[in-house]
Coordinates of C-alpha atoms in Angstrom, one line a residue:
M1 CA 78.0 51.3 134.5
L2 CA 81.2 50.4 132.6
R3 CA 84.3 52.5 132.6
R4 CA 87.6 52.0 130.9
G5 CA 89.8 49.9 133.0
N6 CA 87.1 47.7 134.6
Q7 CA 87.7 44.0 134.5
P8 CA 85.9 42.4 131.5
G9 CA 82.8 40.5 132.5
R10 CA 82.0 42.4 135.7
L11 CA 78.5 43.4 134.6
A12 CA 77.8 40.0 133.1
K13 CA 78.7 38.2 136.3
Q14 CA 76.7 40.6 138.4
L15 CA 73.6 40.1 136.3
I16 CA 73.9 36.3 136.8
R17 CA 74.5 36.5 140.5
R18 CA 71.5 38.7 141.1
V19 CA 69.1 35.9 140.2
G20 CA 68.6 33.1 142.8
D21 CA 69.3 29.5 141.9
A22 CA 65.6 28.6 142.0
D23 CA 64.8 31.3 139.5
I24 CA 67.7 30.8 137.1
A25 CA 65.9 28.3 134.9
L26 CA 62.9 30.5 134.5
A27 CA 64.5 33.9 134.4
G28 CA 65.0 33.7 130.6
A29 CA 68.3 34.0 129.0
E30 CA 67.0 36.9 126.9
T31 CA 66.3 39.1 130.0
R32 CA 69.9 39.8 131.0
P33 CA 71.0 41.0 127.5
K34 CA 68.1 43.4 127.5
V35 CA 69.2 44.8 130.9
L36 CA 72.8 45.1 129.6
K37 CA 71.5 47.0 126.5
S38 CA 69.5 49.3 128.8
L39 CA 72.7 50.1 130.8
E40 CA 74.6 50.7 127.6
D41 CA 72.0 53.1 126.2
A42 CA 71.9 55.0 129.6
E43 CA 75.7 55.4 129.6
V44 CA 75.8 56.6 126.0
Q45 CA 73.1 59.2 126.7
E46 CA 75.0 60.3 129.8
V47 CA 78.1 60.9 127.7
R48 CA 76.2 62.8 125.0
A49 CA 74.4 64.9 127.6
A50 CA 77.6 65.9 129.2
V51 CA 78.8 67.7 126.1
R52 CA 75.5 68.9 124.8
A53 CA 75.7 72.2 126.7
D54 CA 79.2 73.0 125.3
G55 CA 78.1 72.0 121.8
R56 CA 75.1 74.3 122.0
T57 CA 77.3 77.2 123.2
L58 CA 79.6 76.6 120.2
E59 CA 76.8 76.4 117.8
E60 CA 75.3 79.7 119.0
L61 CA 78.8 81.3 118.7
I62 CA 79.2 80.0 115.2
A63 CA 75.7 81.3 114.2
E64 CA 76.5 84.7 115.7
L65 CA 79.9 85.0 113.9
R66 CA 78.4 83.9 110.6
M67 CA 75.7 86.5 110.9
E68 CA 78.3 89.2 111.7
I69 CA 80.5 88.2 108.8
D70 CA 77.5 88.2 106.4
S71 CA 76.4 91.6 107.7
R72 CA 79.9 93.1 107.1
A73 CA 80.0 91.5 103.6
E74 CA 76.7 93.1 102.7
R75 CA 78.0 96.5 103.8
R76 CA 81.1 96.0 101.6
E77 CA 78.8 95.1 98.7
R78 CA 76.8 98.3 99.2
R79 CA 80.0 100.4 99.3
T80 CA 81.3 98.6 96.2
E81 CA 78.0 99.4 94.3
L82 CA 78.4 103.1 95.2
I83 CA 82.0 103.3 93.8
K84 CA 81.6 100.7 91.0
N85 CA 81.9 103.3 88.2
K86 CA 85.0 104.9 89.8
V87 CA 86.6 101.5 90.2
E88 CA 86.0 100.7 86.6
Q89 CA 87.2 104.0 85.3
G90 CA 90.4 103.8 87.4
R91 CA 91.1 100.3 85.9
L92 CA 90.4 101.6 82.3
W93 CA 92.7 104.7 82.7
R94 CA 95.5 102.5 84.2
S95 CA 95.2 100.2 81.2
V96 CA 95.9 103.0 78.8
G97 CA 98.9 104.2 80.8
V98 CA 97.7 107.4 82.5
Q99 CA 100.0 106.7 85.5
E100 CA 103.0 107.5 83.2
R101 CA 101.8 111.1 82.9
I102 CA 101.4 111.9 86.6
P103 CA 104.0 112.1 89.3
Q104 CA 103.9 108.8 91.0
M105 CA 106.2 106.7 93.3
A106 CA 105.3 103.1 93.9
L107 CA 105.4 102.1 97.5
A108 CA 103.8 99.2 99.3
G109 CA 100.7 99.9 101.3
P110 CA 102.2 99.0 104.7
A111 CA 105.4 101.1 104.0
R112 CA 103.2 104.0 102.9
T113 CA 101.2 103.7 106.2
V114 CA 104.4 103.8 108.2
V115 CA 105.7 106.9 106.4
L116 CA 102.5 108.8 106.8
T117 CA 102.2 107.8 110.5
L118 CA 105.7 109.0 111.2
L119 CA 105.0 112.3 109.6
A120 CA 101.7 112.7 111.5
A121 CA 103.4 111.8 114.8
L122 CA 106.1 114.4 114.0
D123 CA 103.5 117.1 113.4
F124 CA 101.7 116.1 116.6
Y125 CA 104.8 116.3 118.8
V126 CA 106.2 119.5 117.4
F127 CA 102.9 121.4 117.7
A128 CA 102.3 119.9 121.2
Q129 CA 105.7 121.0 122.5
S130 CA 105.4 124.5 121.0
Y131 CA 101.9 125.0 122.4
A132 CA 102.9 123.8 125.8
V133 CA 105.8 126.3 125.9
L134 CA 103.4 129.0 124.7
A135 CA 100.9 128.3 127.5
D136 CA 103.8 128.0 130.0
V137 CA 102.7 124.6 131.2
G138 CA 104.7 121.5 132.0
G139 CA 104.0 117.8 131.5
Y140 CA 101.2 116.5 129.3
G141 CA 98.3 118.6 130.3
P142 CA 95.3 119.7 128.2
E143 CA 97.4 122.4 126.5
W144 CA 99.9 119.9 125.3
W145 CA 97.2 117.7 123.8
L146 CA 95.5 120.7 122.2
G147 CA 98.7 121.6 120.4
G148 CA 99.1 118.0 119.3
L149 CA 95.6 118.0 117.8
L150 CA 96.4 121.2 116.0
G151 CA 99.4 119.5 114.4
V152 CA 97.2 116.5 113.4
A153 CA 94.8 119.0 111.8
V154 CA 97.6 120.6 109.8
F155 CA 98.7 117.1 108.7
I156 CA 95.2 116.1 107.5
A157 CA 94.8 119.4 105.7
G158 CA 98.2 118.8 103.9
V159 CA 97.1 115.3 102.8
A160 CA 93.8 116.7 101.5
L161 CA 95.8 119.4 99.6
A162 CA 98.1 116.8 98.1
H163 CA 95.1 114.8 96.9
G164 CA 93.5 117.9 95.3
I165 CA 96.7 118.8 93.5
K166 CA 97.1 115.2 92.3
A167 CA 93.5 115.1 91.0
S168 CA 94.1 118.4 89.1
I169 CA 97.2 116.9 87.5
L170 CA 95.3 113.7 86.6
A171 CA 92.5 115.7 85.0
R172 CA 95.0 117.6 82.8
A173 CA 96.8 114.4 81.9
Q174 CA 93.5 112.7 80.9
K175 CA 92.5 115.7 78.8
Q176 CA 95.8 115.7 77.0
M177 CA 95.7 111.9 76.4
L178 CA 92.2 112.1 74.8
A179 CA 93.3 115.0 72.7
D180 CA 96.3 113.0 71.5
A181 CA 94.2 110.0 70.8
D182 CA 91.7 111.9 68.8
A183 CA 94.5 113.6 66.8
G184 CA 96.2 110.2 66.1
R185 CA 99.3 111.0 68.2
F186 CA 98.4 108.4 70.8
K187 CA 96.8 105.0 70.1
I188 CA 93.9 103.8 72.3
D189 CA 91.6 100.9 71.5
L190 CA 88.3 102.1 70.2
D191 CA 86.3 100.0 72.6
I192 CA 88.2 101.4 75.6
R193 CA 88.1 105.0 74.2
E194 CA 84.3 104.9 74.2
Q195 CA 84.3 103.9 77.8
L196 CA 86.8 106.5 79.1
V197 CA 85.4 109.4 81.1
E198 CA 87.5 112.4 81.8
S199 CA 87.9 113.5 85.4
K200 CA 87.0 117.0 86.5
S201 CA 88.8 118.9 89.2
S202 CA 87.2 121.6 91.3
P203 CA 89.3 124.8 91.4
L204 CA 87.0 126.1 94.3
A205 CA 87.6 123.0 96.4
L206 CA 91.4 123.1 95.7
S207 CA 91.5 126.8 96.6
L208 CA 89.6 126.3 99.8
T209 CA 91.8 123.4 100.8
T210 CA 94.9 125.4 100.1
A211 CA 93.6 128.4 102.1
I212 CA 92.8 126.2 105.1
F213 CA 96.3 124.5 105.0
L214 CA 98.1 127.8 104.7
L215 CA 96.1 129.3 107.6
L216 CA 96.8 126.3 109.8
S217 CA 100.5 126.4 108.8
I218 CA 100.8 130.1 109.6
A219 CA 99.1 129.5 113.0
G220 CA 101.6 126.7 113.6
V221 CA 104.5 129.0 112.8
L222 CA 103.1 131.7 115.1
V223 CA 102.7 129.2 117.9
R224 CA 106.3 128.1 117.5
T225 CA 107.5 131.6 117.4
Q226 CA 105.7 132.7 120.5
G227 CA 106.6 129.4 122.2
T228 CA 110.3 130.0 121.6
A229 CA 110.4 133.8 122.1
G230 CA 112.1 133.6 125.4
E231 CA 114.7 131.1 124.3
S232 CA 117.7 131.1 122.1
T233 CA 116.1 129.2 119.3
G234 CA 117.1 130.7 115.9
G235 CA 114.8 131.5 113.0
A236 CA 116.3 128.6 111.0
V237 CA 114.9 126.1 113.5
I238 CA 111.5 127.7 113.4
L239 CA 111.6 127.7 109.6
F240 CA 112.6 124.0 109.7
Q241 CA 109.7 123.2 111.9
A242 CA 107.4 125.2 109.7
L243 CA 108.4 123.1 106.7
I244 CA 107.3 119.8 108.3
P245 CA 103.7 120.1 107.1
L246 CA 105.0 120.8 103.6
V247 CA 107.0 117.6 103.7
A248 CA 103.8 115.6 104.3
V249 CA 102.2 117.4 101.3
A250 CA 105.1 116.5 99.0
V251 CA 105.4 112.9 100.2
E252 CA 101.6 112.3 99.8
L253 CA 101.6 114.0 96.4
Y254 CA 104.0 111.3 95.1
L255 CA 102.5 108.4 97.0
H256 CA 98.8 109.0 96.3
D257 CA 97.4 107.3 93.1
P258 CA 94.0 108.9 92.2
T259 CA 93.3 106.0 89.8
E260 CA 93.7 103.4 92.5
R261 CA 90.1 102.9 93.5
D262 CA 89.8 99.3 94.3
E263 CA 86.8 97.5 95.7
P264 CA 86.5 97.4 99.5
M265 CA 88.3 94.4 100.8
P266 CA 88.0 92.5 104.1
N267 CA 89.9 94.4 106.8
I268 CA 91.6 93.3 110.0
V269 CA 88.2 93.0 111.8
D270 CA 86.8 90.8 109.1
R271 CA 89.9 88.6 109.2
R272 CA 89.6 88.4 113.0
L273 CA 86.0 87.3 112.8
E274 CA 86.9 84.6 110.2
R275 CA 89.7 83.3 112.5
R276 CA 87.3 83.1 115.4
L277 CA 84.7 81.3 113.2
A278 CA 87.3 78.8 112.0
K279 CA 88.4 78.2 115.6
A280 CA 84.9 77.7 116.8
E281 CA 84.0 75.3 114.0
R282 CA 87.2 73.3 114.6
R283 CA 86.4 73.1 118.3
L284 CA 82.9 71.9 117.5
R285 CA 84.3 69.2 115.3
I286 CA 86.8 68.1 118.0
V287 CA 84.1 67.9 120.6
A288 CA 81.9 65.8 118.3
A289 CA 84.8 63.5 117.5
Q290 CA 85.7 63.1 121.1
V291 CA 82.0 62.2 121.9
E292 CA 81.9 59.6 119.2
A293 CA 85.2 58.2 120.3
K294 CA 83.9 57.8 123.9
V295 CA 80.6 56.3 122.6
S296 CA 82.6 53.8 120.4
Q297 CA 84.7 52.8 123.4
I298 CA 81.6 52.2 125.5
E299 CA 80.0 50.2 122.8
K300 CA 83.1 48.0 122.5
L301 CA 83.1 47.4 126.3
Y302 CA 79.5 46.4 126.2
R303 CA 80.1 44.0 123.3
V304 CA 82.6 42.3 125.4
E305 CA 80.1 42.1 128.3
E306 CA 77.5 40.6 126.0
A307 CA 79.9 38.0 124.7
I308 CA 80.9 37.0 128.2
L309 CA 77.3 36.9 129.4
D310 CA 76.4 34.6 126.6
V311 CA 79.2 32.3 127.4
E312 CA 78.4 32.3 131.1
Q313 CA 74.7 31.6 130.5
K314 CA 75.5 28.7 128.1
D315 CA 77.9 27.2 130.7
M316 CA 75.1 27.3 133.3
G317 CA 72.7 25.7 130.8
L318 CA 70.6 28.8 130.4
R319 CA 68.8 29.2 127.1
H320 CA 66.1 31.5 125.7
T321 CA 62.6 30.8 126.8
T322 CA 61.6 29.3 123.5
D323 CA 64.5 26.8 123.9
L324 CA 63.8 25.6 127.5
V325 CA 63.0 22.0 128.1
L326 CA 59.8 21.9 130.1
G327 CA 58.0 18.8 131.4
G328 CA 60.4 16.4 129.6
G329 CA 59.7 17.8 126.1
H330 CA 60.4 20.7 123.8
I331 CA 57.9 23.5 123.2
P332 CA 56.0 22.5 120.1
T333 CA 57.4 23.9 116.9
M334 CA 56.5 23.4 113.3
P335 CA 59.4 22.7 110.8
T336 CA 59.1 24.6 107.6
N337 CA 61.8 24.2 104.9
G338 CA 64.5 23.4 107.5
R339 CA 63.6 26.4 109.7
V340 CA 61.8 26.3 113.0
A341 CA 58.6 28.3 112.9
E342 CA 57.8 30.7 115.7
V343 CA 55.5 29.4 118.5
D344 CA 52.2 31.0 119.0
R345 CA 52.6 33.6 121.8
D346 CA 49.5 32.5 123.8
Q347 CA 50.6 28.9 123.7
L348 CA 54.1 29.9 124.9
E349 CA 52.7 31.8 127.9
K350 CA 50.4 28.9 128.9
T351 CA 53.4 26.5 128.8
I352 CA 55.5 28.9 131.0
K353 CA 52.7 29.1 133.6
M354 CA 52.3 25.3 133.7
A355 CA 56.1 25.0 134.3
R356 CA 56.0 27.4 137.1
R357 CA 53.1 25.6 138.9
S358 CA 55.0 22.3 138.8

């Protein structure tokens, strides 16, 4: 078969040399082009088969990634349906300016995540160190991690307490805004006023959250006190450490926006799946383009071979079977409107057999 870099005409000359001199005249000039075409088809199929397995693997990966992306999108739609009313109410209350009546500090999402992560890590470390001293253990054993988990629990309880306080403040602000609107002291569009729903806070839930946070904080203070009893640490240091959970409550109280209930958006996992899908699709397109480029190159090489074969056969006096001169005359044809009609197939075969016998 042909490969790039072969000398042009190699296959054409081989096909001519393989026929003996006695058989050249009767071999038929149409036979060699058919053989050349068969070789071309075989080489093209070989190239396509070589990448078929890789293409199938990429197609399976693409189908799997699309199924996973669609599945996650359906789950987001279900979550969106559950909170659709809350999302709409948050948008409506923001449109009438309720954020101006609650303590709020605007901070970008990534910056807020960094701040809360640092506070949580601080709680974790302080409680872990104190509990390790209390248990009189060194290193990072189970007691150290238990103390750290206690610190994380205090932090989570503080965040929940901040959210509860903020929800209570929002409920009072909404109630006051509706009262002002009804009394004419605050103007709200009537269409929006009919859609607004006042939030309700739960005093029981807020009290329970406060109690849990206080108990955990007291337990933390006791742990620190017992852990530093044999050392020269003053009460001011212990008080400073005890205020750390309250710092998290104060920070989250200002950063949290209870009206900010947006629809679930694609997260880092979704974006990673989309990048993998785009990469696989791009790789599949590249493979397909490479295959077509190789096929095109092969076809060009065989077109050269066909042209050279045709020239070689004409130089040797070889023509198609219907053009051969047999017995001193041409095969009978019938002219029609300047064109040569096709010879009857049976008559052609009889003529060829007679020529072979002579």
